[in-house]
PDB file of C-alpha atoms and ligand atoms in Angstrom:
ATOM      1  CA  UNK A   1      -2.844  17.619 -65.675  1.00 92.00           C
ATOM      2  CA  UNK A   2      -1.820  18.173 -62.065  1.00 94.00           C
ATOM      3  CA  UNK A   3       1.453  16.446 -61.289  1.00 96.00           C
ATOM      4  CA  UNK A   4       3.806  13.750 -62.531  1.00 96.00           C
ATOM      5  CA  UNK A   5       2.338  10.312 -63.149  1.00 96.00           C
ATOM      6  CA  UNK A   6       5.708   8.635 -62.578  1.00 98.00           C
ATOM      7  CA  UNK A   7       6.530   7.587 -59.011  1.00 98.00           C
ATOM      8  CA  UNK A   8       9.726   8.812 -57.331  1.00 98.00           C
ATOM      9  CA  UNK A   9      10.949   5.193 -57.211  1.00 98.00           C
ATOM     10  CA  UNK A  10      10.565   4.838 -60.972  1.00 98.00           C
ATOM     11  CA  UNK A  11      12.258   8.183 -61.589  1.00 98.00           C
ATOM     12  CA  UNK A  12      15.252   6.972 -59.566  1.00 98.00           C
ATOM     13  CA  UNK A  13      15.497   3.873 -61.722  1.00 98.00           C
ATOM     14  CA  UNK A  14      15.172   6.084 -64.801  1.00 98.00           C
ATOM     15  CA  UNK A  15      18.030   8.288 -63.574  1.00 98.00           C
ATOM     16  CA  UNK A  16      20.345   5.376 -62.875  1.00 98.00           C
ATOM     17  CA  UNK A  17      19.642   3.867 -66.279  1.00 98.00           C
ATOM     18  CA  UNK A  18      20.334   7.208 -67.979  1.00 98.00           C
ATOM     19  CA  UNK A  19      23.663   7.933 -66.335  1.00 98.00           C
ATOM     20  CA  UNK A  20      26.078   5.845 -68.323  1.00 97.00           C
ATOM     21  CA  UNK A  21      29.580   7.217 -68.854  1.00 96.00           C
ATOM     22  CA  UNK A  22      29.745   9.173 -72.106  1.00 98.00           C
ATOM     23  CA  UNK A  23      25.964   9.623 -72.342  1.00 98.00           C
ATOM     24  CA  UNK A  24      26.260  13.340 -71.452  1.00 98.00           C
ATOM     25  CA  UNK A  25      22.574  13.548 -70.470  1.00 98.00           C
ATOM     26  CA  UNK A  26      21.505  17.168 -70.332  1.00 98.00           C
ATOM     27  CA  UNK A  27      19.803  18.465 -67.166  1.00 99.00           C
ATOM     28  CA  UNK A  28      18.850  22.156 -67.354  1.00 99.00           C
ATOM     29  CA  UNK A  29      18.160  23.877 -64.031  1.00 99.00           C
ATOM     30  CA  UNK A  30      14.476  24.566 -63.421  1.00 98.00           C
ATOM     31  CA  UNK A  31      13.911  27.914 -61.722  1.00 98.00           C
ATOM     32  CA  UNK A  32      10.309  27.084 -60.829  1.00 98.00           C
ATOM     33  CA  UNK A  33       7.913  24.141 -61.199  1.00 98.00           C
ATOM     34  CA  UNK A  34       6.525  25.290 -64.555  1.00 98.00           C
ATOM     35  CA  UNK A  35       9.972  25.515 -66.110  1.00 98.00           C
ATOM     36  CA  UNK A  36      10.472  21.834 -65.192  1.00 98.00           C
ATOM     37  CA  UNK A  37       7.509  21.026 -67.395  1.00 98.00           C
ATOM     38  CA  UNK A  38       9.036  23.041 -70.214  1.00 98.00           C
ATOM     39  CA  UNK A  39      12.316  21.139 -69.810  1.00 98.00           C
ATOM     40  CA  UNK A  40      10.438  17.849 -70.150  1.00 98.00           C
ATOM     41  CA  UNK A  41       8.465  19.041 -73.149  1.00 97.00           C
ATOM     42  CA  UNK A  42      11.647  20.054 -74.960  1.00 98.00           C
ATOM     43  CA  UNK A  43      12.980  16.522 -74.732  1.00 98.00           C
ATOM     44  CA  UNK A  44      15.623  16.741 -72.000  1.00 98.00           C
ATOM     45  CA  UNK A  45      16.649  13.770 -69.893  1.00 97.00           C
ATOM     46  CA  UNK A  46      16.240  15.259 -66.447  1.00 98.00           C
ATOM     47  CA  UNK A  47      15.794  18.355 -64.325  1.00 98.00           C
ATOM     48  CA  UNK A  48      18.476  19.950 -62.156  1.00 99.00           C
ATOM     49  CA  UNK A  49      17.523  21.966 -59.088  1.00 99.00           C
ATOM     50  CA  UNK A  50      20.222  24.459 -58.246  1.00 98.00           C
ATOM     51  CA  UNK A  51      21.058  25.737 -54.777  1.00 98.00           C
ATOM     52  CA  UNK A  52      22.167  29.029 -56.302  1.00 98.00           C
ATOM     53  CA  UNK A  53      18.824  29.435 -58.069  1.00 98.00           C
ATOM     54  CA  UNK A  54      16.844  28.554 -54.934  1.00 98.00           C
ATOM     55  CA  UNK A  55      18.825  31.091 -52.907  1.00 98.00           C
ATOM     56  CA  UNK A  56      18.820  33.823 -55.576  1.00 98.00           C
ATOM     57  CA  UNK A  57      15.097  33.320 -56.136  1.00 98.00           C
ATOM     58  CA  UNK A  58      14.622  34.303 -52.486  1.00 98.00           C
ATOM     59  CA  UNK A  59      16.856  37.317 -53.075  1.00 98.00           C
ATOM     60  CA  UNK A  60      19.729  35.716 -51.155  1.00 97.00           C
ATOM     61  CA  UNK A  61      23.316  34.989 -52.144  1.00 97.00           C
ATOM     62  CA  UNK A  62      24.340  31.335 -52.499  1.00 96.00           C
ATOM     63  CA  UNK A  63      26.239  31.075 -49.210  1.00 95.00           C
ATOM     64  CA  UNK A  64      24.328  28.400 -47.361  1.00 94.00           C
ATOM     65  CA  UNK A  65      21.536  30.596 -45.971  1.00 96.00           C
ATOM     66  CA  UNK A  66      18.670  28.487 -47.282  1.00 97.00           C
ATOM     67  CA  UNK A  67      17.350  25.832 -44.933  1.00 97.00           C
ATOM     68  CA  UNK A  68      16.696  22.149 -45.516  1.00 98.00           C
ATOM     69  CA  UNK A  69      12.946  22.750 -45.268  1.00 98.00           C
ATOM     70  CA  UNK A  70      13.034  25.493 -47.892  1.00 98.00           C
ATOM     71  CA  UNK A  71      15.130  23.414 -50.266  1.00 98.00           C
ATOM     72  CA  UNK A  72      13.140  20.198 -49.779  1.00 98.00           C
ATOM     73  CA  UNK A  73       9.809  21.994 -50.227  1.00 98.00           C
ATOM     74  CA  UNK A  74      10.782  23.891 -53.365  1.00 98.00           C
ATOM     75  CA  UNK A  75      12.652  20.932 -54.857  1.00 98.00           C
ATOM     76  CA  UNK A  76       9.608  18.736 -54.204  1.00 98.00           C
ATOM     77  CA  UNK A  77       7.327  21.237 -55.957  1.00 98.00           C
ATOM     78  CA  UNK A  78       9.640  21.254 -58.955  1.00 98.00           C
ATOM     79  CA  UNK A  79      10.194  17.477 -59.014  1.00 98.00           C
ATOM     80  CA  UNK A  80       6.502  16.595 -58.966  1.00 98.00           C
ATOM     81  CA  UNK A  81       5.779  18.820 -61.963  1.00 98.00           C
ATOM     82  CA  UNK A  82       7.596  16.628 -64.452  1.00 97.00           C
ATOM     83  CA  UNK A  83       7.930  12.967 -65.292  1.00 98.00           C
ATOM     84  CA  UNK A  84      11.688  13.377 -65.502  1.00 98.00           C
ATOM     85  CA  UNK A  85      14.050  12.498 -62.660  1.00 98.00           C
ATOM     86  CA  UNK A  86      15.211  15.552 -60.699  1.00 98.00           C
ATOM     87  CA  UNK A  87      18.659  15.960 -59.172  1.00 99.00           C
ATOM     88  CA  UNK A  88      18.903  18.527 -56.383  1.00 98.00           C
ATOM     89  CA  UNK A  89      21.817  20.489 -54.992  1.00 98.00           C
ATOM     90  CA  UNK A  90      21.965  19.782 -51.246  1.00 98.00           C
ATOM     91  CA  UNK A  91      24.961  22.099 -50.699  1.00 97.00           C
ATOM     92  CA  UNK A  92      27.037  20.823 -47.746  1.00 97.00           C
ATOM     93  CA  UNK A  93      24.137  18.690 -46.485  1.00 97.00           C
ATOM     94  CA  UNK A  94      22.928  21.351 -44.012  1.00 97.00           C
ATOM     95  CA  UNK A  95      25.190  20.536 -41.104  1.00 95.00           C
ATOM     96  CA  UNK A  96      26.925  17.670 -39.376  1.00 95.00           C
ATOM     97  CA  UNK A  97      26.800  14.086 -40.690  1.00 96.00           C
ATOM     98  CA  UNK A  98      23.645  13.548 -38.619  1.00 97.00           C
ATOM     99  CA  UNK A  99      22.016  16.494 -40.421  1.00 97.00           C
ATOM    100  CA  UNK A 100      23.194  15.093 -43.751  1.00 98.00           C
ATOM    101  CA  UNK A 101      21.393  11.854 -42.919  1.00 98.00           C
ATOM    102  CA  UNK A 102      18.189  13.765 -42.275  1.00 98.00           C
ATOM    103  CA  UNK A 103      18.682  15.796 -45.451  1.00 98.00           C
ATOM    104  CA  UNK A 104      18.751  12.644 -47.552  1.00 98.00           C
ATOM    105  CA  UNK A 105      15.587  11.290 -45.954  1.00 98.00           C
ATOM    106  CA  UNK A 106      13.756  14.595 -46.459  1.00 98.00           C
ATOM    107  CA  UNK A 107      14.813  14.771 -50.105  1.00 98.00           C
ATOM    108  CA  UNK A 108      13.737  11.186 -50.705  1.00 98.00           C
ATOM    109  CA  UNK A 109      10.419  12.014 -49.082  1.00 98.00           C
ATOM    110  CA  UNK A 110      10.061  15.074 -51.329  1.00 98.00           C
ATOM    111  CA  UNK A 111      10.304  12.850 -54.420  1.00 98.00           C
ATOM    112  CA  UNK A 112      13.779  13.692 -55.653  1.00 98.00           C
ATOM    113  CA  UNK A 113      15.713  11.149 -57.688  1.00 98.00           C
ATOM    114  CA  UNK A 114      19.064  12.125 -56.239  1.00 98.00           C
ATOM    115  CA  UNK A 115      21.133  14.877 -54.659  1.00 98.00           C
ATOM    116  CA  UNK A 116      24.682  16.100 -54.452  1.00 98.00           C
ATOM    117  CA  UNK A 117      26.557  16.922 -51.281  1.00 98.00           C
ATOM    118  CA  UNK A 118      29.739  18.959 -51.386  1.00 98.00           C
ATOM    119  CA  UNK A 119      32.928  19.220 -49.347  1.00 97.00           C
ATOM    120  CA  UNK A 120      33.037  22.976 -48.840  1.00 96.00           C
ATOM    121  CA  UNK A 121      33.107  24.507 -45.374  1.00 95.00           C
ATOM    122  CA  UNK A 122      30.315  26.801 -44.243  1.00 88.00           C
ATOM    123  CA  UNK A 123      29.679  29.549 -45.223  1.00 88.00           C
ATOM    124  CA  UNK A 124      30.012  28.056 -48.699  1.00 92.00           C
ATOM    125  CA  UNK A 125      30.185  29.928 -51.968  1.00 90.00           C
ATOM    126  CA  UNK A 126      29.680  29.281 -55.684  1.00 93.00           C
ATOM    127  CA  UNK A 127      32.198  26.644 -56.747  1.00 92.00           C
ATOM    128  CA  UNK A 128      33.441  28.901 -59.544  1.00 90.00           C
ATOM    129  CA  UNK A 129      34.588  31.675 -57.214  1.00 93.00           C
ATOM    130  CA  UNK A 130      38.067  32.049 -55.744  1.00 93.00           C
ATOM    131  CA  UNK A 131      38.906  31.684 -52.058  1.00 93.00           C
ATOM    132  CA  UNK A 132      36.950  28.501 -51.350  1.00 94.00           C
ATOM    133  CA  UNK A 133      37.801  26.217 -48.442  1.00 95.00           C
ATOM    134  CA  UNK A 134      37.089  22.493 -48.211  1.00 96.00           C
ATOM    135  CA  UNK A 135      36.762  20.164 -45.226  1.00 97.00           C
ATOM    136  CA  UNK A 136      39.304  17.369 -44.733  1.00 97.00           C
ATOM    137  CA  UNK A 137      38.743  14.030 -46.372  1.00 97.00           C
ATOM    138  CA  UNK A 138      37.641  12.239 -43.185  1.00 97.00           C
ATOM    139  CA  UNK A 139      34.886  14.818 -42.582  1.00 97.00           C
ATOM    140  CA  UNK A 140      33.642  14.551 -46.150  1.00 98.00           C
ATOM    141  CA  UNK A 141      33.732  10.749 -46.004  1.00 97.00           C
ATOM    142  CA  UNK A 142      31.544  10.921 -42.897  1.00 97.00           C
ATOM    143  CA  UNK A 143      29.069  13.152 -44.744  1.00 97.00           C
ATOM    144  CA  UNK A 144      28.814  10.687 -47.611  1.00 98.00           C
ATOM    145  CA  UNK A 145      28.699   7.593 -45.421  1.00 97.00           C
ATOM    146  CA  UNK A 146      25.918   9.175 -43.323  1.00 98.00           C
ATOM    147  CA  UNK A 147      23.939   9.939 -46.475  1.00 98.00           C
ATOM    148  CA  UNK A 148      24.409   6.433 -47.850  1.00 97.00           C
ATOM    149  CA  UNK A 149      23.288   4.817 -44.613  1.00 97.00           C
ATOM    150  CA  UNK A 150      20.259   7.082 -44.187  1.00 97.00           C
ATOM    151  CA  UNK A 151      18.861   6.468 -47.653  1.00 97.00           C
ATOM    152  CA  UNK A 152      15.832   4.169 -47.618  1.00 97.00           C
ATOM    153  CA  UNK A 153      15.465   3.729 -51.364  1.00 98.00           C
ATOM    154  CA  UNK A 154      18.739   2.138 -52.498  1.00 97.00           C
ATOM    155  CA  UNK A 155      18.184   3.713 -55.926  1.00 98.00           C
ATOM    156  CA  UNK A 156      18.183   7.314 -54.641  1.00 98.00           C
ATOM    157  CA  UNK A 157      21.322   8.692 -56.317  1.00 98.00           C
ATOM    158  CA  UNK A 158      23.934   9.981 -53.951  1.00 98.00           C
ATOM    159  CA  UNK A 159      26.414  12.209 -55.727  1.00 98.00           C
ATOM    160  CA  UNK A 160      29.529  13.560 -54.003  1.00 98.00           C
ATOM    161  CA  UNK A 161      30.741  16.949 -55.151  1.00 98.00           C
ATOM    162  CA  UNK A 162      34.285  17.990 -54.528  1.00 98.00           C
ATOM    163  CA  UNK A 163      35.413  21.591 -54.712  1.00 97.00           C
ATOM    164  CA  UNK A 164      39.046  20.702 -54.026  1.00 97.00           C
ATOM    165  CA  UNK A 165      40.244  21.369 -57.593  1.00 97.00           C
ATOM    166  CA  UNK A 166      40.002  25.133 -56.974  1.00 95.00           C
ATOM    167  CA  UNK A 167      41.895  24.796 -53.688  1.00 95.00           C
ATOM    168  CA  UNK A 168      44.637  22.183 -54.227  1.00 96.00           C
ATOM    169  CA  UNK A 169      44.550  21.326 -57.927  1.00 96.00           C
ATOM    170  CA  UNK A 170      43.622  18.427 -60.159  1.00 97.00           C
ATOM    171  CA  UNK A 171      45.586  15.593 -58.568  1.00 97.00           C
ATOM    172  CA  UNK A 172      43.895  16.206 -55.210  1.00 98.00           C
ATOM    173  CA  UNK A 173      40.552  16.195 -57.033  1.00 98.00           C
ATOM    174  CA  UNK A 174      41.346  12.798 -58.566  1.00 98.00           C
ATOM    175  CA  UNK A 175      42.353  11.367 -55.172  1.00 98.00           C
ATOM    176  CA  UNK A 176      39.310  12.778 -53.431  1.00 98.00           C
ATOM    177  CA  UNK A 177      36.914  11.554 -56.122  1.00 98.00           C
ATOM    178  CA  UNK A 178      38.254   8.013 -55.685  1.00 98.00           C
ATOM    179  CA  UNK A 179      38.027   8.212 -51.889  1.00 98.00           C
ATOM    180  CA  UNK A 180      34.433   9.467 -52.044  1.00 98.00           C
ATOM    181  CA  UNK A 181      33.383   6.580 -54.260  1.00 98.00           C
ATOM    182  CA  UNK A 182      34.920   4.278 -51.644  1.00 97.00           C
ATOM    183  CA  UNK A 183      32.882   6.096 -48.979  1.00 96.00           C
ATOM    184  CA  UNK A 184      29.662   5.236 -50.818  1.00 97.00           C
ATOM    185  CA  UNK A 185      29.087   7.902 -53.486  1.00 98.00           C
ATOM    186  CA  UNK A 186      27.176   6.675 -56.558  1.00 98.00           C
ATOM    187  CA  UNK A 187      28.406   9.518 -58.746  1.00 98.00           C
ATOM    188  CA  UNK A 188      30.952  12.344 -58.716  1.00 98.00           C
ATOM    189  CA  UNK A 189      30.609  16.073 -59.376  1.00 98.00           C
ATOM    190  CA  UNK A 190      34.090  17.540 -59.836  1.00 98.00           C
ATOM    191  CA  UNK A 191      33.538  21.272 -59.441  1.00 97.00           C
ATOM    192  CA  UNK A 192      35.282  23.989 -61.471  1.00 95.00           C
ATOM    193  CA  UNK A 193      37.260  21.829 -63.883  1.00 96.00           C
ATOM    194  CA  UNK A 194      39.277  24.095 -66.154  1.00 94.00           C
ATOM    195  CA  UNK A 195      39.620  21.946 -69.276  1.00 97.00           C
ATOM    196  CA  UNK A 196      38.227  18.901 -71.038  1.00 98.00           C
ATOM    197  CA  UNK A 197      41.394  17.030 -70.086  1.00 98.00           C
ATOM    198  CA  UNK A 198      40.586  17.652 -66.421  1.00 98.00           C
ATOM    199  CA  UNK A 199      37.101  16.219 -66.861  1.00 98.00           C
ATOM    200  CA  UNK A 200      38.679  13.262 -68.637  1.00 98.00           C
ATOM    201  CA  UNK A 201      41.106  12.663 -65.756  1.00 98.00           C
ATOM    202  CA  UNK A 202      38.222  12.376 -63.293  1.00 98.00           C
ATOM    203  CA  UNK A 203      36.176  10.153 -65.618  1.00 98.00           C
ATOM    204  CA  UNK A 204      39.140   7.788 -66.026  1.00 98.00           C
ATOM    205  CA  UNK A 205      39.842   7.696 -62.288  1.00 98.00           C
ATOM    206  CA  UNK A 206      36.423   6.501 -61.143  1.00 98.00           C
ATOM    207  CA  UNK A 207      34.007   3.887 -62.408  1.00 97.00           C
ATOM    208  CA  UNK A 208      30.851   5.828 -61.506  1.00 98.00           C
ATOM    209  CA  UNK A 209      28.986   8.514 -63.506  1.00 98.00           C
ATOM    210  CA  UNK A 210      30.640  11.953 -63.559  1.00 98.00           C
ATOM    211  CA  UNK A 211      28.798  15.292 -63.852  1.00 98.00           C
ATOM    212  CA  UNK A 212      29.949  18.390 -65.744  1.00 98.00           C
ATOM    213  CA  UNK A 213      28.733  21.787 -64.556  1.00 98.00           C
ATOM    214  CA  UNK A 214      28.286  24.135 -67.511  1.00 98.00           C
ATOM    215  CA  UNK A 215      27.475  27.257 -65.539  1.00 98.00           C
ATOM    216  CA  UNK A 216      27.979  30.568 -67.312  1.00 97.00           C
ATOM    217  CA  UNK A 217      30.542  33.158 -66.182  1.00 96.00           C
ATOM    218  CA  UNK A 218      32.518  30.474 -64.318  1.00 93.00           C
ATOM    219  CA  UNK A 219      35.875  28.697 -64.483  1.00 91.00           C
ATOM    220  CA  UNK A 220      34.898  26.132 -67.113  1.00 90.00           C
ATOM    221  CA  UNK A 221      34.582  26.915 -70.782  1.00 93.00           C
ATOM    222  CA  UNK A 222      31.092  26.145 -72.103  1.00 97.00           C
ATOM    223  CA  UNK A 223      31.838  22.823 -73.761  1.00 98.00           C
ATOM    224  CA  UNK A 224      29.325  21.161 -76.081  1.00 98.00           C
ATOM    225  CA  UNK A 225      27.469  18.005 -75.219  1.00 98.00           C
ATOM    226  CA  UNK A 226      29.544  16.179 -77.833  1.00 98.00           C
ATOM    227  CA  UNK A 227      32.852  17.332 -76.355  1.00 98.00           C
ATOM    228  CA  UNK A 228      31.791  16.270 -72.862  1.00 98.00           C
ATOM    229  CA  UNK A 229      30.485  12.928 -74.099  1.00 98.00           C
ATOM    230  CA  UNK A 230      33.833  12.219 -75.731  1.00 98.00           C
ATOM    231  CA  UNK A 231      35.692  12.543 -72.428  1.00 98.00           C
ATOM    232  CA  UNK A 232      33.244  10.250 -70.645  1.00 98.00           C
ATOM    233  CA  UNK A 233      30.803  12.643 -68.901  1.00 98.00           C
ATOM    234  CA  UNK A 234      27.492  11.030 -67.903  1.00 98.00           C
ATOM    235  CA  UNK A 235      25.432  14.132 -67.087  1.00 98.00           C
ATOM    236  CA  UNK A 236      25.713  17.828 -67.877  1.00 98.00           C
ATOM    237  CA  UNK A 237      23.959  20.532 -65.848  1.00 98.00           C
ATOM    238  CA  UNK A 238      23.024  24.056 -66.939  1.00 98.00           C
ATOM    239  CA  UNK A 239      22.173  25.160 -63.408  1.00 98.00           C
ATOM    240  CA  UNK A 240      21.420  28.873 -63.619  1.00 98.00           C
ATOM    241  CA  UNK A 241      20.853  29.259 -67.374  1.00 98.00           C
ATOM    242  CA  UNK A 242      17.062  29.544 -67.287  1.00 98.00           C
ATOM    243  CA  UNK A 243      17.030  31.920 -64.307  1.00 98.00           C
ATOM    244  CA  UNK A 244      19.653  34.134 -65.941  1.00 98.00           C
ATOM    245  CA  UNK A 245      17.703  34.126 -69.203  1.00 98.00           C
ATOM    246  CA  UNK A 246      14.366  34.863 -67.537  1.00 98.00           C
ATOM    247  CA  UNK A 247      15.823  37.621 -65.349  1.00 98.00           C
ATOM    248  CA  UNK A 248      17.599  39.122 -68.374  1.00 98.00           C
ATOM    249  CA  UNK A 249      14.281  39.239 -70.253  1.00 98.00           C
ATOM    250  CA  UNK A 250      12.477  40.678 -67.216  1.00 98.00           C
ATOM    251  CA  UNK A 251      15.057  43.427 -66.855  1.00 98.00           C
ATOM    252  CA  UNK A 252      14.773  44.358 -70.533  1.00 98.00           C
ATOM    253  CA  UNK A 253      10.980  44.583 -70.525  1.00 98.00           C
ATOM    254  CA  UNK A 254      10.965  46.633 -67.313  1.00 98.00           C
ATOM    255  CA  UNK A 255      13.311  49.113 -68.977  1.00 98.00           C
ATOM    256  CA  UNK A 256      11.141  49.164 -72.068  1.00 98.00           C
ATOM    257  CA  UNK A 257       7.931  49.928 -70.157  1.00 98.00           C
ATOM    258  CA  UNK A 258       9.739  52.765 -68.379  1.00 98.00           C
ATOM    259  CA  UNK A 259      11.205  54.234 -71.544  1.00 98.00           C
ATOM    260  CA  UNK A 260       8.363  53.611 -74.012  1.00 98.00           C
ATOM    261  CA  UNK A 261       5.386  53.894 -71.706  1.00 98.00           C
ATOM    262  CA  UNK A 262       4.147  50.481 -72.913  1.00 98.00           C
ATOM    263  CA  UNK A 263       5.275  46.876 -73.209  1.00 98.00           C
ATOM    264  CA  UNK A 264       3.734  46.621 -76.716  1.00 97.00           C
ATOM    265  CA  UNK A 265       7.134  46.334 -78.430  1.00 97.00           C
ATOM    266  CA  UNK A 266       8.108  43.380 -76.272  1.00 97.00           C
ATOM    267  CA  UNK A 267       4.962  41.278 -76.727  1.00 97.00           C
ATOM    268  CA  UNK A 268       6.447  39.297 -79.616  1.00 96.00           C
ATOM    269  CA  UNK A 269       9.179  37.923 -77.401  1.00 95.00           C
ATOM    270  CA  UNK A 270       6.743  36.872 -74.662  1.00 97.00           C
ATOM    271  CA  UNK A 271       5.241  33.445 -74.186  1.00 97.00           C
ATOM    272  CA  UNK A 272       1.664  33.885 -75.371  1.00 96.00           C
ATOM    273  CA  UNK A 273      -1.382  33.355 -73.230  1.00 96.00           C
ATOM    274  CA  UNK A 274      -2.280  30.352 -75.404  1.00 96.00           C
ATOM    275  CA  UNK A 275       1.143  28.759 -74.984  1.00 96.00           C
ATOM    276  CA  UNK A 276       1.129  29.356 -71.249  1.00 97.00           C
ATOM    277  CA  UNK A 277      -2.289  27.719 -70.970  1.00 96.00           C
ATOM    278  CA  UNK A 278      -1.056  24.806 -73.049  1.00 96.00           C
ATOM    279  CA  UNK A 279       1.904  24.369 -70.703  1.00 97.00           C
ATOM    280  CA  UNK A 280      -0.336  24.243 -67.619  1.00 97.00           C
ATOM    281  CA  UNK A 281      -2.613  21.841 -69.485  1.00 96.00           C
ATOM    282  CA  UNK A 282      -5.606  24.089 -68.864  1.00 95.00           C
ATOM    283  CA  UNK A 283      -7.958  22.359 -71.294  1.00 94.00           C
ATOM    284  CA  UNK A 284      -7.525  18.922 -69.720  1.00 94.00           C
ATOM    285  CA  UNK A 285      -9.025  20.149 -66.459  1.00 95.00           C
ATOM    286  CA  UNK A 286     -12.344  19.901 -68.322  1.00 90.00           C
ATOM    287  CA  UNK A 287     -12.320  16.229 -67.376  1.00 89.00           C
ATOM    288  CA  UNK A 288     -13.412  17.394 -63.911  1.00 90.00           C
ATOM    289  CA  UNK A 289     -15.768  20.113 -64.994  1.00 89.00           C
ATOM    290  CA  UNK A 290     -16.684  20.951 -68.572  1.00 90.00           C
ATOM    291  CA  UNK A 291     -17.233  24.587 -67.754  1.00 90.00           C
ATOM    292  CA  UNK A 292     -13.554  25.086 -66.907  1.00 91.00           C
ATOM    293  CA  UNK A 293     -12.297  25.552 -70.469  1.00 90.00           C
ATOM    294  CA  UNK A 294     -15.242  26.646 -72.608  1.00 92.00           C
ATOM    295  CA  UNK A 295     -13.660  29.680 -74.262  1.00 91.00           C
ATOM    296  CA  UNK A 296     -11.230  30.379 -77.058  1.00 91.00           C
ATOM    297  CA  UNK A 297      -7.915  31.815 -76.048  1.00 90.00           C
ATOM    298  CA  UNK A 298      -7.142  35.323 -77.214  1.00 81.00           C
ATOM    299  CA  UNK A 299      -3.599  36.408 -77.824  1.00 66.00           C
ATOM    300  CA  UNK A 300      -2.406  34.434 -80.810  1.00 56.00           C
ATOM    301  CA  UNK A 301      -1.511  30.852 -81.434  1.00 49.00           C
ATOM    302  CA  UNK A 302       0.661  28.724 -79.201  1.00 44.00           C
TER     303      UNK A 302
HETATM  304  C1  MIC B   1      25.968  24.307 -59.455  1.00 78.93           C
HETATM  305  C2  MIC B   1      25.824  25.300 -58.366  1.00 78.93           C
HETATM  306  O1  MIC B   1      26.225  24.711 -57.146  1.00 78.93           O
HETATM  307  C3  MIC B   1      24.353  25.680 -58.176  1.00 78.93           C
HETATM  308  O2  MIC B   1      23.970  25.982 -57.034  1.00 78.93           O
HETATM  309  O3  MIC B   1      23.631  25.727 -59.168  1.00 78.93           O
HETATM  310  C4  MIC B   1      26.608  26.628 -58.603  1.00 78.93           C
HETATM  311  C5  MIC B   1      26.283  27.322 -59.898  1.00 78.93           C
HETATM  312  C6  MIC B   1      26.740  28.759 -60.010  1.00 78.93           C
HETATM  313  O4  MIC B   1      26.814  29.466 -58.985  1.00 78.93           O
HETATM  314  O5  MIC B   1      26.961  29.211 -61.136  1.00 78.93           O
HETATM  315  C7  MIC B   1      28.102  26.326 -58.454  1.00 78.93           C
HETATM  316  O6  MIC B   1      28.588  26.405 -57.319  1.00 78.93           O
HETATM  317  O7  MIC B   1      28.751  26.011 -59.456  1.00 78.93           O
HETATM  318 MG1   MG B   2      25.133  25.068 -55.502  1.00 78.93          MG
END
């Protein structure tokens, strides 16, 4: 009922305990608060909150148009809906190192367990596209150092993402990952790794947890959890998978209503009314008022 019963501080401890090298904890991307609850119910280890999903949800491309307030508000709404730790994509940190410091404090305040900050220049783009540009190492080190200093809860996870692999190649990615750990990063997100061997090279180079981004239609093959665990990955994200799936289903049913004049043929693939009510915990609200749930739910079983 209502929101998470686990405090943000406890979720941060939970996240740190979960992220051991080789654990390959799976964090699907929630596209709204309710999907975070579904992720928890299905037994996942955490929730990812994608910058691409937040932007696309607003009808915008993922090029750094969303603001800190929009991201912190939506991420907070998603994070509070589940007892799992939530890791949010903070893009380039929304500005200069001073802005990055504020970003971290706002995200802590919003109840996130951790965030990642990347080394792209603005306007940024999806890490799996060509033509990216990254800032120099000193600038990125200042971003990370500012974030580390600003954090009030020492357990808030600060993850540094580097996009340099797509610009200069693997050996630069290894060097940068090491330098960002020295600057204060608790974890590393090496973006757009081409092979398992590349993931392995990063995992062997640093002694902090490493993330693997299993986004569809990108530069990385969709490796299994087992394969990623074997090369030492601590956490795997599926950032846009649920949004892509939901939008795919929405597009199909819209076409069906147009062509058939009814959605009747699509009802079997929908979440039922009963299941939806179960997910929002409708019945439990009777603890406040017994007249809230005094009906039987039509529309089939959950
Ligand atoms: C992980 C990512 O930063 C995101 O915003 O979800 C994106 C995902 C995507 O665009 O597929 C990324 O840059 O990889
Ligand atoms: Mg992103």
